[in-house]
Short mmCIF file of C-alpha atoms in Angstrom, two decimals:
data_model
loop_
_atom_site.label_atom_id
_atom_site.label_comp_id
_atom_site.label_asym_id
_atom_site.label_seq_id
_atom_site.Cartn_x
_atom_site.Cartn_y
_atom_site.Cartn_z
CA MET A 19 27.26 28.98 -20.89
CA ASP A 20 24.73 30.84 -19.91
CA GLN A 21 22.77 30.79 -23.40
CA LEU A 22 21.79 27.14 -23.23
CA LYS A 23 18.59 26.72 -22.70
CA PRO A 24 15.84 23.37 -22.35
CA THR A 25 13.74 22.93 -25.30
CA SER A 26 11.46 20.68 -26.80
CA ILE A 27 13.56 18.21 -27.20
CA ASN A 28 15.03 17.33 -24.02
CA SER A 29 12.34 18.27 -21.72
CA SER A 30 10.04 16.11 -23.37
CA PRO A 31 7.65 14.69 -20.12
CA LEU A 32 8.74 12.21 -18.58
CA THR A 33 6.37 9.33 -17.21
CA PRO A 34 6.15 5.54 -16.94
CA LEU A 35 3.26 5.51 -19.18
CA THR A 36 6.32 5.26 -21.77
CA PHE A 37 7.66 1.65 -20.67
CA LEU A 38 4.32 -0.14 -21.43
CA GLU A 39 5.40 1.60 -25.83
CA ARG A 40 8.95 0.02 -25.04
CA ALA A 41 7.75 -3.20 -23.41
CA ALA A 42 5.70 -3.72 -26.08
CA ILE A 43 9.22 -3.63 -29.05
CA ALA A 44 11.77 -4.66 -27.15
CA TYR A 45 9.48 -7.63 -25.42
CA GLY A 46 6.76 -7.63 -27.57
CA GLU A 47 6.59 -12.36 -27.25
CA SER A 48 7.44 -12.28 -23.55
CA ILE A 49 4.92 -12.99 -21.52
CA SER A 50 3.60 -10.61 -19.91
CA ILE A 51 0.36 -11.75 -17.22
CA VAL A 52 0.01 -15.04 -16.15
CA TYR A 53 -3.45 -15.65 -14.39
CA ASN A 54 -5.12 -18.97 -14.05
CA SER A 55 -5.53 -19.94 -17.85
CA THR A 56 -5.39 -16.25 -19.52
CA THR A 57 -1.68 -15.34 -20.94
CA TYR A 58 -0.93 -12.55 -22.63
CA THR A 59 2.30 -10.67 -24.16
CA TRP A 60 3.38 -7.45 -23.92
CA SER A 61 2.48 -6.64 -27.27
CA GLU A 62 -1.04 -8.15 -26.48
CA THR A 63 -1.18 -6.20 -23.39
CA PHE A 64 0.23 -2.97 -25.29
CA ALA A 65 -2.61 -2.94 -27.20
CA ARG A 66 -5.17 -3.87 -24.42
CA CYS A 67 -4.52 -0.85 -23.09
CA LEU A 68 -4.05 1.64 -25.99
CA ARG A 69 -8.24 0.21 -26.62
CA LEU A 70 -9.49 0.68 -23.23
CA ALA A 71 -7.60 3.72 -22.84
CA SER A 72 -9.54 4.85 -25.90
CA SER A 73 -13.10 3.66 -24.51
CA ILE A 74 -12.45 5.51 -20.98
CA SER A 75 -11.53 8.94 -23.31
CA SER A 76 -14.85 8.73 -25.03
CA LEU A 77 -16.96 8.20 -21.64
CA ILE A 78 -19.23 11.23 -21.66
CA GLY A 79 -18.20 12.63 -18.55
CA ILE A 80 -14.48 11.85 -18.08
CA LYS A 81 -12.29 15.09 -19.07
CA LYS A 82 -8.82 15.57 -19.15
CA GLY A 83 -7.22 15.10 -14.83
CA GLN A 84 -10.41 13.77 -13.14
CA VAL A 85 -10.14 10.61 -11.08
CA VAL A 86 -10.74 7.43 -12.12
CA SER A 87 -11.50 4.65 -9.52
CA VAL A 88 -10.68 0.58 -9.00
CA LEU A 89 -11.78 -1.56 -6.81
CA ALA A 90 -10.24 -4.94 -7.51
CA PRO A 91 -7.82 -7.92 -6.34
CA ASN A 92 -4.59 -8.95 -8.24
CA ILE A 93 -6.20 -10.19 -11.30
CA PRO A 94 -5.02 -8.70 -14.92
CA ALA A 95 -7.42 -6.26 -15.02
CA THR A 96 -5.48 -4.11 -12.44
CA LEU A 97 -2.14 -4.28 -13.37
CA GLU A 98 -3.77 -3.46 -16.94
CA LEU A 99 -5.75 -0.01 -15.51
CA GLN A 100 -2.23 0.99 -13.67
CA PHE A 101 -1.57 2.30 -17.98
CA ALA A 102 -4.96 2.63 -19.38
CA VAL A 103 -6.83 5.29 -17.51
CA PRO A 104 -3.43 7.08 -17.13
CA MET A 105 -3.15 7.19 -20.93
CA ALA A 106 -6.79 7.85 -21.44
CA GLY A 107 -5.55 11.27 -19.05
CA ALA A 108 -7.11 9.92 -16.42
CA VAL A 109 -5.96 10.18 -12.44
CA LEU A 110 -5.81 7.04 -11.50
CA ASN A 111 -7.00 6.70 -7.78
CA ASN A 112 -6.77 2.47 -6.72
CA ILE A 113 -8.55 1.59 -3.55
CA ASN A 114 -7.63 -0.13 -0.58
CA THR A 115 -9.99 -3.35 -1.30
CA ARG A 116 -10.14 -4.75 2.37
CA LEU A 117 -12.12 -0.73 3.40
CA ASP A 118 -15.99 -0.95 4.65
CA ALA A 119 -18.50 0.98 2.38
CA LYS A 120 -18.32 4.25 4.17
CA THR A 121 -14.68 4.74 3.61
CA VAL A 122 -14.60 3.51 -0.27
CA SER A 123 -18.51 5.78 0.20
CA VAL A 124 -15.68 8.37 1.87
CA LEU A 125 -12.85 8.25 -0.86
CA LEU A 126 -15.50 8.38 -4.47
CA GLN A 127 -17.14 11.54 -2.88
CA HIS A 128 -13.51 13.65 -2.06
CA SER A 129 -11.77 12.15 -5.04
CA GLU A 130 -14.87 13.22 -6.86
CA SER A 131 -14.70 10.54 -9.05
CA LYS A 132 -15.57 10.38 -12.48
CA LEU A 133 -15.40 6.54 -13.69
CA LEU A 134 -15.60 3.55 -11.27
CA PHE A 135 -13.65 -0.21 -12.06
CA VAL A 136 -15.62 -2.56 -10.04
CA ASP A 137 -15.05 -6.38 -9.78
CA TYR A 138 -17.35 -8.50 -9.86
CA GLN A 139 -17.54 -9.22 -6.31
CA LEU A 140 -16.62 -6.35 -4.77
CA TYR A 141 -20.08 -4.54 -7.44
CA THR A 142 -21.57 -5.12 -3.38
CA LEU A 143 -20.43 -2.92 -1.82
CA VAL A 144 -19.49 -0.50 -4.58
CA LEU A 145 -23.78 -0.68 -4.31
CA GLN A 146 -23.58 0.14 -0.51
CA SER A 147 -21.15 2.84 -1.19
CA ILE A 148 -22.54 4.82 -3.05
CA SER A 149 -26.01 4.72 -1.07
CA LEU A 150 -24.30 6.70 1.06
CA PHE A 151 -24.16 9.29 -1.81
CA PRO A 152 -26.29 12.83 -0.77
CA SER A 153 -28.54 13.26 -2.76
CA GLU A 154 -26.90 15.58 -4.85
CA THR A 155 -23.90 13.81 -5.69
CA ASN A 156 -23.74 11.92 -8.97
CA PRO A 157 -22.08 8.91 -8.12
CA PRO A 158 -19.01 7.38 -10.84
CA ILE A 159 -19.61 5.61 -13.81
CA LEU A 160 -19.33 1.56 -13.01
CA VAL A 161 -17.49 -0.76 -14.94
CA LEU A 162 -18.06 -4.43 -14.13
CA ILE A 163 -15.04 -6.71 -14.50
CA GLU A 164 -16.49 -10.07 -14.95
CA GLY A 165 -15.12 -12.99 -13.41
CA GLU A 166 -14.36 -16.91 -13.86
CA ASN A 167 -17.52 -17.28 -11.42
CA THR A 168 -18.53 -13.49 -12.76
CA VAL A 169 -22.22 -16.20 -13.56
CA SER A 170 -22.56 -18.03 -10.65
CA PHE A 171 -21.54 -15.16 -8.03
CA SER A 172 -24.80 -12.34 -9.90
CA ARG A 173 -26.76 -15.04 -9.04
CA ASN A 174 -28.88 -12.44 -6.74
CA LEU A 175 -27.64 -9.52 -8.84
CA ASP A 176 -28.48 -7.35 -11.53
CA PHE A 177 -25.31 -7.31 -14.06
CA ASP A 178 -26.70 -6.60 -16.82
CA GLU A 179 -27.45 -2.72 -17.15
CA LEU A 180 -22.76 -2.57 -16.98
CA THR A 181 -21.07 -2.13 -19.15
CA THR A 182 -17.99 -5.14 -18.27
CA TYR A 183 -14.55 -4.51 -18.95
CA GLU A 184 -14.02 -7.30 -21.43
CA SER A 185 -16.63 -4.77 -23.64
CA MET A 186 -14.39 -1.84 -22.90
CA VAL A 187 -11.11 -3.22 -24.81
CA VAL A 188 -12.63 -4.96 -26.89
CA LYS A 189 -15.29 -1.63 -28.56
CA ARG A 190 -11.97 -0.14 -30.22
CA ASN A 191 -8.94 -0.03 -31.87
CA SER A 192 -5.41 -0.28 -30.65
CA ASP A 193 -4.49 2.76 -32.88
CA PHE A 194 -5.41 5.48 -30.40
CA VAL A 195 -3.11 7.97 -30.42
CA TRP A 196 -2.56 7.42 -26.19
CA VAL A 197 -2.30 11.41 -23.70
CA ARG A 198 0.41 12.27 -22.53
CA PRO A 199 1.40 14.71 -19.77
CA GLU A 200 2.23 18.09 -20.79
CA ASN A 201 4.65 18.16 -18.13
CA ASP A 202 6.52 15.89 -15.62
CA TRP A 203 3.84 17.54 -12.40
CA ASP A 204 1.15 17.00 -14.19
CA PRO A 205 -1.18 14.91 -11.61
CA MET A 206 -1.33 10.65 -12.49
CA THR A 207 -1.90 8.72 -9.27
CA LEU A 208 -4.33 9.23 -6.25
CA ASN A 209 -3.67 6.94 -3.34
CA TYR A 210 -5.26 7.24 -0.69
CA THR A 211 -3.67 7.14 3.40
CA SER A 212 -5.21 5.70 6.97
CA GLY A 213 -7.82 7.27 8.59
CA THR A 214 -10.02 8.73 6.03
CA THR A 215 -13.27 9.22 6.76
CA SER A 216 -12.89 12.45 8.89
CA SER A 217 -9.56 13.90 7.48
CA PRO A 218 -8.99 12.01 3.81
CA LYS A 219 -5.35 12.09 3.41
CA GLY A 220 -5.39 12.07 -1.11
CA VAL A 221 -1.59 11.29 -2.06
CA VAL A 222 -1.45 13.12 -5.47
CA HIS A 223 1.98 12.23 -7.22
CA SER A 224 3.59 13.24 -10.29
CA HIS A 225 4.45 11.45 -13.78
CA ARG A 226 8.27 13.02 -12.60
CA SER A 227 8.04 11.31 -9.12
CA LEU A 228 6.30 7.75 -10.83
CA PHE A 229 9.23 7.24 -13.10
CA ILE A 230 11.69 8.26 -10.93
CA ILE A 231 10.42 5.75 -8.79
CA THR A 232 9.80 3.04 -11.34
CA VAL A 233 13.86 3.09 -12.09
CA ASP A 234 14.99 4.05 -8.35
CA SER A 235 13.07 0.45 -7.26
CA LEU A 236 14.15 -2.03 -10.20
CA ILE A 237 17.85 -1.19 -9.61
CA ASP A 238 17.53 -0.42 -5.93
CA TRP A 239 16.37 -4.38 -5.61
CA SER A 240 18.53 -5.56 -9.48
CA ILE A 241 16.11 -6.71 -10.47
CA PRO A 242 17.71 -8.13 -13.69
CA SER A 243 15.58 -8.69 -17.19
CA HIS A 244 12.54 -11.27 -17.44
CA PRO A 245 11.74 -11.51 -13.51
CA VAL A 246 8.84 -13.73 -13.34
CA TYR A 247 6.51 -11.33 -10.52
CA LEU A 248 4.37 -13.14 -7.90
CA TRP A 249 2.07 -10.40 -7.03
CA THR A 250 1.25 -10.32 -3.69
CA LEU A 251 1.83 -7.33 -2.91
CA PRO A 252 -2.12 -5.69 -3.20
CA MET A 253 -1.43 -3.21 -6.30
CA PHE A 254 -3.68 -0.29 -4.68
CA HIS A 255 -0.80 -0.14 -1.67
CA SER A 256 1.21 2.76 -3.93
CA ASN A 257 0.43 1.00 -7.57
CA GLY A 258 2.46 -1.90 -5.92
CA TRP A 259 5.41 -0.04 -5.07
CA SER A 260 5.39 0.82 -9.03
CA TYR A 261 6.84 -2.31 -9.68
CA THR A 262 2.66 -2.70 -11.59
CA TRP A 263 5.20 -0.39 -13.84
CA GLY A 264 8.22 -1.31 -13.49
CA MET A 265 7.61 -5.15 -15.12
CA ALA A 266 6.99 -3.56 -18.50
CA VAL A 267 11.66 -2.14 -17.95
CA VAL A 268 12.19 -5.30 -17.57
CA GLY A 269 9.94 -7.51 -19.25
CA GLY A 270 9.09 -9.52 -16.17
CA THR A 271 6.06 -11.93 -15.95
CA ASN A 272 2.96 -10.83 -14.03
CA ILE A 273 1.92 -13.32 -11.88
CA CYS A 274 -1.31 -11.93 -10.26
CA LEU A 275 -3.18 -14.23 -7.55
CA ARG A 276 -6.95 -12.91 -7.16
CA LYS A 277 -5.87 -13.76 -3.17
CA PHE A 278 -2.95 -15.14 -1.01
CA ASP A 279 -3.30 -17.87 0.28
CA ALA A 280 0.68 -19.49 1.73
CA ASN A 281 -0.33 -22.88 0.45
CA VAL A 282 -0.60 -21.17 -3.67
CA VAL A 283 2.25 -19.26 -3.47
CA PHE A 284 4.20 -21.59 -2.89
CA ARG A 285 2.93 -24.07 -5.73
CA ALA A 286 2.91 -20.92 -8.42
CA ILE A 287 6.17 -20.65 -7.33
CA THR A 288 6.94 -24.11 -8.15
CA LYS A 289 4.90 -23.83 -10.92
CA TYR A 290 6.30 -21.02 -12.13
CA SER A 291 9.23 -21.03 -10.97
CA VAL A 292 9.26 -17.30 -8.79
CA THR A 293 12.21 -15.54 -8.58
CA HIS A 294 10.63 -12.07 -7.19
CA MET A 295 7.70 -11.38 -4.25
CA CYS A 296 6.96 -8.30 -2.77
CA GLY A 297 4.01 -7.99 0.35
CA ALA A 298 4.62 -7.01 4.66
CA PRO A 299 6.50 -9.12 7.44
CA VAL A 300 2.61 -10.88 7.87
CA VAL A 301 3.41 -11.48 3.91
CA LEU A 302 6.40 -14.10 5.21
CA THR A 303 5.24 -14.90 8.76
CA MET A 304 2.55 -16.69 7.15
CA LEU A 305 5.41 -18.12 4.31
CA ALA A 306 7.64 -19.37 6.92
CA ASN A 307 4.33 -20.82 9.14
CA SER A 308 3.00 -22.72 5.95
CA PRO A 309 1.92 -26.52 5.97
CA CYS A 310 3.38 -26.99 2.12
CA ALA A 311 6.53 -24.92 3.68
CA LYS A 312 10.00 -26.88 2.59
CA PRO A 313 12.77 -25.78 0.54
CA LEU A 314 13.12 -24.06 -2.50
CA LYS A 315 15.12 -25.57 -6.14
CA ASN A 316 15.97 -21.25 -6.60
CA PRO A 317 16.03 -18.64 -4.99
CA VAL A 318 13.93 -16.25 -4.33
CA HIS A 319 13.59 -12.12 -3.21
CA PHE A 320 10.88 -11.24 -1.00
CA ARG A 321 10.94 -7.14 -0.89
CA THR A 322 9.34 -6.34 2.63
CA GLY A 323 8.79 -3.35 4.19
CA GLY A 324 6.59 -1.43 7.53
CA ALA A 325 7.47 -3.13 10.49
CA PRO A 326 10.42 -4.52 10.72
CA PRO A 327 9.68 -8.13 10.01
CA PRO A 328 10.90 -10.30 13.47
CA ALA A 329 14.15 -11.86 13.38
CA THR A 330 12.84 -15.79 13.63
CA VAL A 331 10.61 -15.08 10.45
CA VAL A 332 13.56 -13.76 8.84
CA LEU A 333 15.58 -16.64 9.72
CA ARG A 334 12.81 -19.27 8.88
CA VAL A 335 11.76 -18.26 5.15
CA GLU A 336 15.72 -17.53 4.17
CA SER A 337 15.99 -21.03 5.37
CA LEU A 338 13.96 -22.51 2.96
CA GLY A 339 15.61 -20.52 0.06
CA PHE A 340 14.20 -16.69 -0.35
CA VAL A 341 16.73 -13.45 -0.21
CA VAL A 342 14.94 -11.18 1.80
CA ASN A 343 15.42 -7.27 1.13
CA HIS A 344 14.56 -4.61 3.97
CA GLY A 345 12.85 -2.01 2.73
CA TYR A 346 10.59 2.04 4.08
CA GLY A 347 9.06 3.67 2.58
CA MET A 348 5.52 5.10 2.26
CA THR A 349 2.33 7.12 0.17
CA GLU A 350 3.69 10.06 0.18
CA VAL A 351 7.13 8.59 -2.16
CA ALA A 352 5.56 5.55 -4.25
CA GLY A 353 7.82 3.67 -2.76
CA VAL A 354 10.62 2.18 -1.42
CA VAL A 355 13.04 4.96 -1.42
CA VAL A 356 15.37 2.67 1.51
CA SER A 357 16.50 0.20 2.15
CA CYS A 358 19.49 -2.47 4.51
CA ILE A 359 21.82 -2.87 0.96
CA TRP A 360 24.08 -5.04 2.51
CA LYS A 361 27.61 -5.44 3.20
CA PRO A 362 29.28 -8.25 1.74
CA LYS A 363 31.74 -8.77 5.60
CA TRP A 364 28.38 -8.69 6.85
CA ASN A 365 28.12 -12.89 5.25
CA LYS A 366 31.11 -13.39 8.90
CA LEU A 367 28.38 -12.44 11.12
CA PRO A 368 26.20 -15.03 13.67
CA VAL A 369 22.94 -15.82 11.11
CA ASN A 370 20.93 -14.04 14.02
CA VAL A 371 23.16 -10.76 14.18
CA LYS A 372 22.36 -11.08 10.12
CA ALA A 373 18.94 -11.01 10.40
CA LYS A 374 18.57 -8.61 12.81
CA LEU A 375 20.91 -6.50 10.82
CA LYS A 376 18.12 -6.90 7.68
CA SER A 377 15.49 -5.56 10.48
CA ARG A 378 17.20 -2.45 9.96
CA GLN A 379 16.08 0.10 7.40
CA GLY A 380 19.01 1.38 5.82
CA ILE A 381 19.96 4.09 3.98
CA ARG A 382 18.92 6.32 1.27
CA SER A 383 17.53 5.05 -2.65
CA LEU A 384 19.03 7.21 -5.28
CA GLY A 385 14.84 9.11 -6.16
CA MET A 386 15.86 10.77 -3.39
CA THR A 387 18.07 13.73 -2.53
CA GLU A 388 18.58 12.90 1.02
CA VAL A 389 17.31 10.88 3.84
CA ASP A 390 18.15 12.23 7.68
CA VAL A 391 17.00 11.13 11.62
CA VAL A 392 16.59 15.27 12.97
CA ASP A 393 14.89 16.94 15.65
CA PRO A 394 11.49 17.09 15.19
CA GLU A 395 11.07 20.71 17.27
CA PHE A 396 15.54 22.28 15.86
CA GLY A 397 15.03 20.47 11.85
CA VAL A 398 19.06 19.40 13.33
CA GLY A 399 20.18 15.71 12.45
CA VAL A 400 20.11 13.37 15.42
CA LYS A 401 23.81 11.53 17.05
CA ARG A 402 24.47 8.39 14.96
CA ASP A 403 25.03 6.16 18.31
CA GLY A 404 21.90 4.14 17.43
CA LEU A 405 20.21 5.59 19.82
CA THR A 406 19.50 9.30 19.88
CA MET A 407 16.12 9.23 18.79
CA GLY A 408 14.14 11.56 16.03
CA GLU A 409 12.21 11.95 12.82
CA ILE A 410 12.63 10.80 9.41
CA VAL A 411 12.22 13.14 6.75
CA LEU A 412 12.87 12.86 3.10
CA ARG A 413 13.82 14.99 0.40
CA GLY A 414 14.07 14.27 -3.72
CA GLY A 415 12.51 12.77 -6.98
CA CYS A 416 9.66 10.88 -5.71
CA ILE A 417 7.85 12.78 -3.22
CA MET A 418 4.18 13.92 -4.11
CA LEU A 419 2.45 16.74 -4.80
CA GLY A 420 0.47 17.21 -1.52
CA TYR A 421 -2.73 16.08 0.05
CA LEU A 422 -5.26 16.18 -2.46
CA ARG A 423 -7.57 19.40 -1.55
CA ASN A 424 -6.61 19.18 2.90
CA GLN A 425 -3.45 21.91 2.39
CA GLU A 426 -3.46 22.17 6.26
CA ALA A 427 -1.57 18.36 6.24
CA THR A 428 0.49 19.05 3.19
CA SER A 429 2.38 22.38 5.06
CA LYS A 430 1.63 20.28 8.07
CA CYS A 431 4.66 17.28 6.11
CA MET A 432 5.89 19.47 3.74
CA LYS A 433 7.53 22.04 5.78
CA ASN A 434 11.49 23.90 5.44
CA GLY A 435 12.98 21.88 2.53
CA TRP A 436 11.68 18.54 3.84
CA LEU A 437 9.30 15.79 3.49
CA TYR A 438 8.70 15.36 7.30
CA THR A 439 7.48 11.58 7.56
CA GLY A 440 6.68 11.46 11.79
CA ASP A 441 8.30 8.77 11.98
CA ILE A 442 11.33 7.73 14.70
CA ALA A 443 14.30 6.60 14.32
CA VAL A 444 17.60 5.97 15.30
CA MET A 445 20.96 6.54 13.26
CA HIS A 446 23.61 4.46 13.08
CA PRO A 447 26.85 5.23 12.82
CA ASP A 448 27.54 3.48 10.20
CA GLY A 449 24.90 5.85 8.65
CA TYR A 450 21.54 3.51 8.58
CA LEU A 451 18.30 4.18 9.86
CA GLU A 452 16.12 2.12 12.17
CA ILE A 453 12.80 2.57 13.10
CA LYS A 454 12.24 2.78 16.37
CA ASP A 455 8.57 4.30 16.69
CA ARG A 456 5.74 5.97 15.02
CA SER A 457 4.68 9.62 16.48
CA LYS A 458 1.69 9.12 14.90
CA ASP A 459 0.20 6.42 16.99
CA ILE A 460 -0.33 4.25 13.83
CA ILE A 461 -0.59 0.62 13.36
CA ILE A 462 1.06 -1.55 10.87
CA SER A 463 -1.53 -4.37 11.64
CA GLY A 464 -0.41 -7.04 8.05
CA GLY A 465 0.90 -4.44 6.69
CA GLU A 466 -1.90 -2.36 6.85
CA ASN A 467 -1.73 1.09 7.97
CA VAL A 468 -4.71 1.78 11.18
CA SER A 469 -5.21 5.10 12.53
CA SER A 470 -5.28 4.45 16.45
CA VAL A 471 -7.28 8.31 16.67
CA GLU A 472 -9.54 6.10 13.89
CA VAL A 473 -10.50 3.08 16.13
CA GLU A 474 -11.04 5.18 19.08
CA SER A 475 -13.81 7.78 17.42
CA VAL A 476 -15.68 4.13 17.71
CA LEU A 477 -15.11 3.65 21.69
CA TYR A 478 -15.68 7.22 22.47
CA SER A 479 -19.01 6.83 20.66
CA ASN A 480 -19.92 3.35 22.40
CA ILE A 481 -23.07 4.28 25.28
CA PHE A 482 -20.99 2.07 28.53
CA ILE A 483 -17.15 3.72 27.15
CA ASN A 484 -15.63 6.64 29.14
CA GLU A 485 -12.17 7.26 27.94
CA ALA A 486 -10.18 5.19 25.34
CA ALA A 487 -7.02 5.12 23.91
CA VAL A 488 -5.34 2.42 21.37
CA VAL A 489 -2.08 1.07 20.66
CA ALA A 490 0.09 -2.23 18.68
CA ARG A 491 0.15 -4.55 20.80
CA PRO A 492 2.64 -7.62 18.90
CA ASP A 493 0.74 -10.39 17.61
CA GLU A 494 2.71 -13.42 16.64
CA PHE A 495 0.34 -13.62 13.16
CA TRP A 496 -0.39 -10.02 12.12
CA GLY A 497 3.73 -8.28 13.13
CA GLU A 498 0.99 -5.42 16.07
CA THR A 499 -2.38 -5.28 16.14
CA PRO A 500 -4.38 -2.54 17.91
CA CYS A 501 -4.96 -3.16 21.67
CA ALA A 502 -7.58 -0.80 22.90
CA PHE A 503 -8.10 0.41 26.97
CA VAL A 504 -11.45 1.36 27.90
CA CYS A 505 -12.00 3.50 31.33
CA LEU A 506 -15.96 2.87 32.12
CA LYS A 507 -18.14 4.48 32.76
CA MET A 508 -18.99 4.58 37.20
CA GLU A 509 -22.91 4.93 37.13
CA LEU A 510 -22.51 1.58 35.05
CA LYS A 511 -23.75 -1.29 36.78
CA GLN A 512 -23.52 -4.05 34.54
CA LYS A 513 -19.66 -4.09 32.06
CA PRO A 514 -19.58 -4.57 29.51
CA LYS A 515 -17.21 -7.92 28.84
CA GLU A 516 -14.04 -7.23 26.34
CA LYS A 517 -16.08 -9.50 23.32
CA GLU A 518 -18.42 -7.04 23.67
CA ILE A 519 -16.65 -3.86 22.88
CA ILE A 520 -14.96 -6.39 20.25
CA ASP A 521 -18.04 -7.26 18.52
CA PHE A 522 -18.95 -3.08 18.69
CA CYS A 523 -16.11 -2.02 16.50
CA ARG A 524 -16.58 -5.55 14.35
CA GLU A 525 -20.10 -3.84 13.07
CA ARG A 526 -17.99 0.14 12.86
CA LEU A 527 -14.30 -0.62 10.84
CA PRO A 528 -13.13 -2.57 8.79
CA HIS A 529 -12.14 -6.23 9.53
CA TYR A 530 -7.57 -5.19 10.24
CA MET A 531 -8.79 -1.64 12.40
CA ILE A 532 -10.85 -4.46 15.42
CA PRO A 533 -9.09 -4.19 18.88
CA LYS A 534 -8.29 -7.82 18.74
CA THR A 535 -7.75 -7.20 23.06
CA VAL A 536 -9.59 -5.20 25.38
CA ILE A 537 -8.14 -3.97 28.56
CA PHE A 538 -10.22 -2.54 31.27
CA MET A 539 -8.39 0.03 33.75
CA ASP A 540 -10.27 2.81 36.14
CA GLU A 541 -8.27 4.79 35.03
CA LEU A 542 -6.12 6.15 31.89
CA PRO A 543 -2.35 7.87 32.99
CA LYS A 544 -1.67 11.02 31.89
CA THR A 545 0.50 14.00 32.26
CA ALA A 546 0.05 16.68 34.07
CA THR A 547 -1.65 18.68 31.69
CA GLY A 548 -4.96 16.02 30.80
CA LYS A 549 -2.97 14.16 27.77
CA ILE A 550 -3.49 10.38 28.39
CA GLN A 551 0.60 8.41 27.72
CA LYS A 552 1.07 6.24 25.85
CA PHE A 553 3.78 5.56 26.20
CA SER A 554 2.92 3.63 29.41
CA LEU A 555 0.54 2.00 28.03
CA ARG A 556 2.40 0.46 25.35
CA GLN A 557 4.99 -0.14 27.90
CA ILE A 558 2.14 -2.56 29.26
CA ALA A 559 1.16 -3.35 26.14
CA ASN A 560 4.28 -5.27 25.14
CA GLY A 561 4.64 -6.32 28.23
CA MET A 562 1.56 -8.72 27.64
CA GLY A 563 3.37 -10.32 24.80
CA SER A 564 3.30 -10.75 21.45
CA LEU A 565 -0.65 -12.80 20.61
CA PRO A 566 -0.96 -15.92 19.27
CA SER A 567 -1.69 -16.87 16.74
CA SER A 568 -5.20 -18.87 17.45
CA ARG A 569 -5.96 -15.11 18.06
CA MET A 570 -5.98 -14.08 14.91
#
């Protein structure tokens, strides 16, 4: 056996890009994308991606391994670029469409993006971002993704000199030989985590890890052939948890929506016979509270992640016909790697107990070698009693290569053979884990990660504020929202009101990071060493109860 070695035959690099090539043959005449009146088949999608990849590779300055960015909602172009950009040999960088101009500017500069595909509705934001570039820094080449309302939208904007997306698709032939990775470990995607304005954390994933997470996600969720997938999860969120590539594996139909609207979603479910959806818990809340909410004709499988969905919300949406699957993941693992695999014996339990069980994160998926909850100081697994808390650690084939140009942050979380997530959980006796807290003080608001440190830094820039701390407060609509505790300067004659503090933040932060609650205190609680006791503040925030939906 010792003389047997890997050869070029059995060590050809794994990449999810081959899924599209296969889909063009296996599902060539099946519908791949539906968006308003636009429809493509899988053979057409493959041809379009080849032509687009050819155009990208022909552009001056776009070399293998360089970054190409995308700033667009869930439209066909965004889905096609998930394949076309890496097929050109470039690294795909999806940018959160909810970020402000300052943050987008930082990310474009940090990634050294050479080319940016931008949706027409976000073009002004991009211009503002580029205006913040230092004079010596070259901005990326811009390609405009036109839409159904581009003409009316662009009356005060000059689009004439811009290269358009469709022109790049039609100008090349579809016989382009796409660029295959030389190695499994070649970078394929770059996704930025929250908290990026001061020290960007760009997660780099290889072709190998994305191949594994894509196949893993399909198996873990038991997705059959020819599903109808409605895009309610933003594709910029870890590339849609890998389902951007996964639908090609099973010949699925991608139903694209420019923006989320619960009423539109219910109409789309009926019109297209949707079978699968993904989204943050807030999406479940919006569906449950929609005036159009009514029992579905056929079950719709819904995968959610992030903060555990409230049991009452799970009960409501499942009564409508949704089948909820709760999981855990992060950008660093490219998708859902822990999920609540349902046990048949649980079907006999009361509905409220079943709802609580579905709120658990669950057990590891096949792409993970090991998942554990450990004492962060000693690295030893905690007791499986559902009470002893520790940090979630992961290892397996879906782990990132590291953070782009941030070795300090990479070394901090990737150590001792594990990825330390910073998320605090308990392990139940049956081996299912459940998140209890977040050691990084990340607030999950409507599926968006909010760094309390970033919000605090803005609050500290207010001339009236002496001290500030931000924690999560329960919110009926968003799950969690930032709650700011502030200590004002003593010498003030006229103290600012809550609204003034919120407005101050609104001018400096993306909307989802703005505190919805501001509590004024004479002094913030501190430890003996002077560190603010956030656990005390969390108790106060939780004690106030959920922020009502009327205060969204």
